[in-house]
PDB file of C-alpha atoms in Angstrom:
ATOM      1  CA  UNK M 261     -25.020  39.569 -18.926  1.00  0.00           C
ATOM      2  CA  UNK M 262     -25.930  42.909 -17.752  1.00  0.00           C
ATOM      3  CA  UNK M 263     -28.335  44.931 -19.872  1.00  0.00           C
ATOM      4  CA  UNK M 264     -27.665  48.351 -21.383  1.00  0.00           C
ATOM      5  CA  UNK M 265     -30.531  49.510 -19.166  1.00  0.00           C
ATOM      6  CA  UNK M 266     -29.783  50.855 -15.832  1.00  0.00           C
ATOM      7  CA  UNK M 267     -31.937  52.252 -13.015  1.00  0.00           C
ATOM      8  CA  UNK M 268     -31.853  55.957 -12.735  1.00  0.00           C
ATOM      9  CA  UNK M 269     -34.547  57.194 -10.426  1.00  0.00           C
ATOM     10  CA  UNK M 270     -37.190  54.723  -9.357  1.00  0.00           C
ATOM     11  CA  UNK M 271     -39.061  53.146 -12.139  1.00  0.00           C
ATOM     12  CA  UNK M 272     -37.465  55.119 -14.828  1.00  0.00           C
ATOM     13  CA  UNK M 273     -35.001  53.375 -16.994  1.00  0.00           C
ATOM     14  CA  UNK M 274     -32.356  54.904 -19.287  1.00  0.00           C
ATOM     15  CA  UNK M 275     -29.723  53.675 -21.560  1.00  0.00           C
ATOM     16  CA  UNK M 276     -26.045  53.926 -20.888  1.00  0.00           C
ATOM     17  CA  UNK M 277     -23.988  55.734 -23.557  1.00  0.00           C
ATOM     18  CA  UNK M 278     -24.513  53.707 -26.693  1.00  0.00           C
ATOM     19  CA  UNK M 279     -21.414  51.590 -27.676  1.00  0.00           C
ATOM     20  CA  UNK M 280     -23.627  49.947 -30.297  1.00  0.00           C
ATOM     21  CA  UNK M 281     -22.133  48.274 -33.310  1.00  0.00           C
ATOM     22  CA  UNK M 282     -24.428  50.302 -35.517  1.00  0.00           C
ATOM     23  CA  UNK M 283     -23.280  53.637 -34.218  1.00  0.00           C
ATOM     24  CA  UNK M 284     -19.609  52.829 -34.028  1.00  0.00           C
ATOM     25  CA  UNK M 285     -17.304  54.945 -36.245  1.00  0.00           C
ATOM     26  CA  UNK M 286     -16.007  51.797 -37.987  1.00  0.00           C
ATOM     27  CA  UNK M 287     -19.492  50.652 -39.026  1.00  0.00           C
ATOM     28  CA  UNK M 288     -20.311  54.129 -40.097  1.00  0.00           C
ATOM     29  CA  UNK M 289     -17.165  54.740 -42.007  1.00  0.00           C
ATOM     30  CA  UNK M 290     -17.035  51.347 -43.731  1.00  0.00           C
ATOM     31  CA  UNK M 291     -20.856  51.243 -44.710  1.00  0.00           C
ATOM     32  CA  UNK M 292     -21.701  54.750 -45.338  1.00  0.00           C
ATOM     33  CA  UNK M 293     -18.540  56.843 -45.755  1.00  0.00           C
ATOM     34  CA  UNK M 294     -16.670  54.409 -48.037  1.00  0.00           C
ATOM     35  CA  UNK M 295     -19.747  53.888 -50.332  1.00  0.00           C
ATOM     36  CA  UNK M 296     -19.919  57.800 -50.469  1.00  0.00           C
ATOM     37  CA  UNK M 297     -16.295  57.931 -51.567  1.00  0.00           C
ATOM     38  CA  UNK M 298     -17.052  55.294 -54.274  1.00  0.00           C
ATOM     39  CA  UNK M 299     -19.884  57.313 -55.629  1.00  0.00           C
ATOM     40  CA  UNK M 300     -17.694  60.396 -55.792  1.00  0.00           C
ATOM     41  CA  UNK M 301     -14.783  58.633 -57.463  1.00  0.00           C
ATOM     42  CA  UNK M 302     -17.125  56.856 -60.074  1.00  0.00           C
ATOM     43  CA  UNK M 303     -18.828  60.077 -60.816  1.00  0.00           C
ATOM     44  CA  UNK M 304     -15.597  61.691 -61.349  1.00  0.00           C
ATOM     45  CA  UNK M 305     -14.777  58.792 -63.743  1.00  0.00           C
ATOM     46  CA  UNK M 306     -18.085  59.534 -65.433  1.00  0.00           C
ATOM     47  CA  UNK M 307     -17.215  63.221 -65.731  1.00  0.00           C
ATOM     48  CA  UNK M 308     -13.857  62.374 -67.449  1.00  0.00           C
ATOM     49  CA  UNK M 309     -15.566  60.016 -69.862  1.00  0.00           C
ATOM     50  CA  UNK M 310     -18.348  62.481 -70.606  1.00  0.00           C
ATOM     51  CA  UNK M 311     -15.711  65.118 -71.511  1.00  0.00           C
ATOM     52  CA  UNK M 312     -14.879  63.289 -74.661  1.00  0.00           C
ATOM     53  CA  UNK M 313     -18.298  62.374 -75.541  1.00  0.00           C
ATOM     54  CA  UNK M 314     -19.862  65.882 -74.950  1.00  0.00           C
ATOM     55  CA  UNK M 315     -16.724  67.654 -76.032  1.00  0.00           C
ATOM     56  CA  UNK M 316     -16.398  69.463 -72.805  1.00  0.00           C
ATOM     57  CA  UNK M 317     -12.771  69.746 -71.583  1.00  0.00           C
ATOM     58  CA  UNK M 318     -13.811  71.285 -68.426  1.00  0.00           C
ATOM     59  CA  UNK M 319     -15.450  67.953 -67.432  1.00  0.00           C
ATOM     60  CA  UNK M 320     -11.908  66.284 -67.192  1.00  0.00           C
ATOM     61  CA  UNK M 321     -10.732  68.952 -64.457  1.00  0.00           C
ATOM     62  CA  UNK M 322     -14.062  68.495 -62.597  1.00  0.00           C
ATOM     63  CA  UNK M 323     -13.646  64.700 -62.804  1.00  0.00           C
ATOM     64  CA  UNK M 324     -10.120  64.760 -61.274  1.00  0.00           C
ATOM     65  CA  UNK M 325     -11.139  67.204 -58.540  1.00  0.00           C
ATOM     66  CA  UNK M 326     -13.913  64.812 -57.516  1.00  0.00           C
ATOM     67  CA  UNK M 327     -11.555  61.681 -57.642  1.00  0.00           C
ATOM     68  CA  UNK M 328      -8.816  63.630 -55.503  1.00  0.00           C
ATOM     69  CA  UNK M 329     -11.399  64.753 -53.028  1.00  0.00           C
ATOM     70  CA  UNK M 330     -13.016  61.384 -52.773  1.00  0.00           C
ATOM     71  CA  UNK M 331      -9.426  59.832 -52.376  1.00  0.00           C
ATOM     72  CA  UNK M 332      -8.786  62.102 -49.448  1.00  0.00           C
ATOM     73  CA  UNK M 333     -12.171  61.258 -47.849  1.00  0.00           C
ATOM     74  CA  UNK M 334     -11.645  57.503 -48.374  1.00  0.00           C
ATOM     75  CA  UNK M 335      -8.298  57.798 -46.453  1.00  0.00           C
ATOM     76  CA  UNK M 336     -10.036  59.716 -43.658  1.00  0.00           C
ATOM     77  CA  UNK M 337     -12.758  57.154 -43.498  1.00  0.00           C
ATOM     78  CA  UNK M 338     -10.337  54.220 -43.281  1.00  0.00           C
ATOM     79  CA  UNK M 339      -8.260  55.985 -40.764  1.00  0.00           C
ATOM     80  CA  UNK M 340     -11.335  56.764 -38.656  1.00  0.00           C
ATOM     81  CA  UNK M 341     -12.481  53.263 -38.816  1.00  0.00           C
ATOM     82  CA  UNK M 342      -8.877  52.029 -37.850  1.00  0.00           C
ATOM     83  CA  UNK M 343      -9.002  54.352 -34.754  1.00  0.00           C
ATOM     84  CA  UNK M 344     -12.210  52.986 -33.665  1.00  0.00           C
ATOM     85  CA  UNK M 345     -11.239  49.352 -34.311  1.00  0.00           C
ATOM     86  CA  UNK M 346      -7.973  50.027 -32.197  1.00  0.00           C
ATOM     87  CA  UNK M 347     -10.068  51.812 -29.533  1.00  0.00           C
ATOM     88  CA  UNK M 348      -8.131  55.084 -30.131  1.00  0.00           C
ATOM     89  CA  UNK M 349      -9.664  58.494 -29.728  1.00  0.00           C
ATOM     90  CA  UNK M 350     -11.047  59.992 -32.934  1.00  0.00           C
ATOM     91  CA  UNK M 351      -8.318  62.281 -34.097  1.00  0.00           C
ATOM     92  CA  UNK M 352     -10.076  63.194 -37.488  1.00  0.00           C
ATOM     93  CA  UNK M 353     -13.602  63.527 -38.939  1.00  0.00           C
ATOM     94  CA  UNK M 354     -15.125  61.131 -41.459  1.00  0.00           C
ATOM     95  CA  UNK M 355     -14.390  63.424 -44.445  1.00  0.00           C
ATOM     96  CA  UNK M 356     -12.637  66.560 -45.522  1.00  0.00           C
ATOM     97  CA  UNK M 357     -15.807  68.880 -45.167  1.00  0.00           C
ATOM     98  CA  UNK M 358     -16.543  67.637 -41.643  1.00  0.00           C
ATOM     99  CA  UNK M 359     -12.868  68.290 -40.842  1.00  0.00           C
ATOM    100  CA  UNK M 360     -13.287  71.941 -42.090  1.00  0.00           C
ATOM    101  CA  UNK M 361     -16.554  72.042 -40.040  1.00  0.00           C
ATOM    102  CA  UNK M 362     -14.575  70.890 -36.898  1.00  0.00           C
ATOM    103  CA  UNK M 363     -12.313  73.876 -37.299  1.00  0.00           C
ATOM    104  CA  UNK M 364     -15.451  76.036 -37.240  1.00  0.00           C
ATOM    105  CA  UNK M 365     -17.080  73.858 -34.443  1.00  0.00           C
ATOM    106  CA  UNK M 366     -19.925  72.780 -36.718  1.00  0.00           C
ATOM    107  CA  UNK M 367     -18.607  69.384 -37.937  1.00  0.00           C
ATOM    108  CA  UNK M 368     -21.957  67.666 -38.017  1.00  0.00           C
ATOM    109  CA  UNK M 369     -23.488  70.413 -40.193  1.00  0.00           C
ATOM    110  CA  UNK M 370     -20.610  70.119 -42.771  1.00  0.00           C
ATOM    111  CA  UNK M 371     -20.856  66.261 -42.496  1.00  0.00           C
ATOM    112  CA  UNK M 372     -24.683  66.760 -43.397  1.00  0.00           C
ATOM    113  CA  UNK M 373     -23.714  69.035 -46.332  1.00  0.00           C
ATOM    114  CA  UNK M 374     -21.293  66.330 -47.560  1.00  0.00           C
ATOM    115  CA  UNK M 375     -24.206  63.836 -47.381  1.00  0.00           C
ATOM    116  CA  UNK M 376     -26.303  66.374 -49.422  1.00  0.00           C
ATOM    117  CA  UNK M 377     -23.544  66.659 -51.964  1.00  0.00           C
ATOM    118  CA  UNK M 378     -23.112  62.916 -52.299  1.00  0.00           C
ATOM    119  CA  UNK M 379     -26.835  62.233 -52.683  1.00  0.00           C
ATOM    120  CA  UNK M 380     -26.952  64.982 -55.405  1.00  0.00           C
ATOM    121  CA  UNK M 381     -24.051  63.122 -57.171  1.00  0.00           C
ATOM    122  CA  UNK M 382     -26.063  59.947 -57.138  1.00  0.00           C
ATOM    123  CA  UNK M 383     -29.083  61.797 -58.564  1.00  0.00           C
ATOM    124  CA  UNK M 384     -26.966  63.572 -61.133  1.00  0.00           C
ATOM    125  CA  UNK M 385     -25.371  60.250 -62.269  1.00  0.00           C
ATOM    126  CA  UNK M 386     -28.693  58.582 -62.575  1.00  0.00           C
ATOM    127  CA  UNK M 387     -30.752  61.443 -64.249  1.00  0.00           C
ATOM    128  CA  UNK M 388     -27.898  62.631 -66.731  1.00  0.00           C
ATOM    129  CA  UNK M 389     -27.680  59.122 -68.003  1.00  0.00           C
ATOM    130  CA  UNK M 390     -23.936  59.128 -67.320  1.00  0.00           C
ATOM    131  CA  UNK M 391     -24.457  55.872 -65.330  1.00  0.00           C
ATOM    132  CA  UNK M 392     -24.229  54.059 -68.668  1.00  0.00           C
ATOM    133  CA  UNK M 393     -20.515  55.300 -68.936  1.00  0.00           C
ATOM    134  CA  UNK M 394     -19.453  52.885 -66.203  1.00  0.00           C
ATOM    135  CA  UNK M 395     -17.818  49.638 -67.308  1.00  0.00           C
ATOM    136  CA  UNK M 396     -19.121  46.304 -65.734  1.00  0.00           C
ATOM    137  CA  UNK M 397     -16.654  46.387 -62.779  1.00  0.00           C
ATOM    138  CA  UNK M 398     -17.573  50.000 -61.975  1.00  0.00           C
ATOM    139  CA  UNK M 399     -21.179  49.295 -62.256  1.00  0.00           C
ATOM    140  CA  UNK M 400     -20.739  46.343 -59.755  1.00  0.00           C
ATOM    141  CA  UNK M 401     -18.876  48.810 -57.403  1.00  0.00           C
ATOM    142  CA  UNK M 402     -21.804  51.270 -57.887  1.00  0.00           C
ATOM    143  CA  UNK M 403     -24.493  48.735 -57.112  1.00  0.00           C
ATOM    144  CA  UNK M 404     -22.514  47.239 -54.190  1.00  0.00           C
ATOM    145  CA  UNK M 405     -21.987  50.840 -52.595  1.00  0.00           C
ATOM    146  CA  UNK M 406     -25.688  51.634 -53.073  1.00  0.00           C
ATOM    147  CA  UNK M 407     -26.768  48.297 -51.549  1.00  0.00           C
ATOM    148  CA  UNK M 408     -24.483  48.628 -48.593  1.00  0.00           C
ATOM    149  CA  UNK M 409     -25.227  52.314 -48.075  1.00  0.00           C
ATOM    150  CA  UNK M 410     -28.925  51.880 -48.116  1.00  0.00           C
ATOM    151  CA  UNK M 411     -29.052  48.954 -45.965  1.00  0.00           C
ATOM    152  CA  UNK M 412     -26.656  50.420 -43.421  1.00  0.00           C
ATOM    153  CA  UNK M 413     -28.520  53.711 -43.299  1.00  0.00           C
ATOM    154  CA  UNK M 414     -31.743  51.748 -42.543  1.00  0.00           C
ATOM    155  CA  UNK M 415     -30.023  49.729 -39.766  1.00  0.00           C
ATOM    156  CA  UNK M 416     -28.747  53.083 -38.220  1.00  0.00           C
ATOM    157  CA  UNK M 417     -32.371  54.439 -38.480  1.00  0.00           C
ATOM    158  CA  UNK M 418     -33.959  51.415 -37.046  1.00  0.00           C
ATOM    159  CA  UNK M 419     -31.421  51.232 -34.300  1.00  0.00           C
ATOM    160  CA  UNK M 420     -32.077  54.940 -33.453  1.00  0.00           C
ATOM    161  CA  UNK M 421     -35.770  54.321 -33.280  1.00  0.00           C
ATOM    162  CA  UNK M 422     -35.348  51.350 -31.106  1.00  0.00           C
ATOM    163  CA  UNK M 423     -33.115  53.299 -28.634  1.00  0.00           C
ATOM    164  CA  UNK M 424     -35.548  56.123 -28.680  1.00  0.00           C
ATOM    165  CA  UNK M 425     -38.451  53.853 -27.824  1.00  0.00           C
ATOM    166  CA  UNK M 426     -36.405  52.345 -24.992  1.00  0.00           C
ATOM    167  CA  UNK M 427     -35.339  55.692 -23.616  1.00  0.00           C
ATOM    168  CA  UNK M 428     -38.684  57.456 -23.864  1.00  0.00           C
ATOM    169  CA  UNK M 429     -41.142  54.593 -23.989  1.00  0.00           C
ATOM    170  CA  UNK M 430     -43.386  56.331 -26.653  1.00  0.00           C
TER     171      UNK M 430
END
C-alpha cells in the first residue's frame, strides 16, 4: 500500500491532497451538518411550545422560521453527502447561509456564521431552560446530535493536527 506521503524535494515530505474520511463532505454533512439541523428543528419546536407557556404568539412564527430554515439545510446536507458518496462534484454548499456566501465568494465565512448561530441556539436552549420542553424522543435526538457532533468535531480537529504535524514536523 502506498503511503499518503510523497517525496517532494530531497528529504522533505508532504502530503497529497487529503481524501481522508474525516474531511469528506459526506462525513462532515452527516456528523456535523445534520446534527446542526436537528438542533435548529428542536429549538424551533421549543419556541412553538414556549409561545403558549409564556403567552408570546411571536414565538410560533420564530419557531416555524427555524424549522423551515433547518429543513432546507437538512436537504442541502443530505444532498451534499449524496454527491460525495457518488463521487460527483459539489454543486451546493452545506447550508443556506454558505450557499448565500458562495454567491458573494465567501462561503466559508457564512458557514462559520451558521456554526456560530447554531452554537448560540444550543446555548439559548440550555440557558433559557427550554430544553425541558422536549419530549423523551426529542431529548434523545438532542443528546444523540450533541454526542455525534462533539465526537466528530473532535475527530476532525485531531485529524487536522495529525496532518499538520506530518506536513510541518513541528
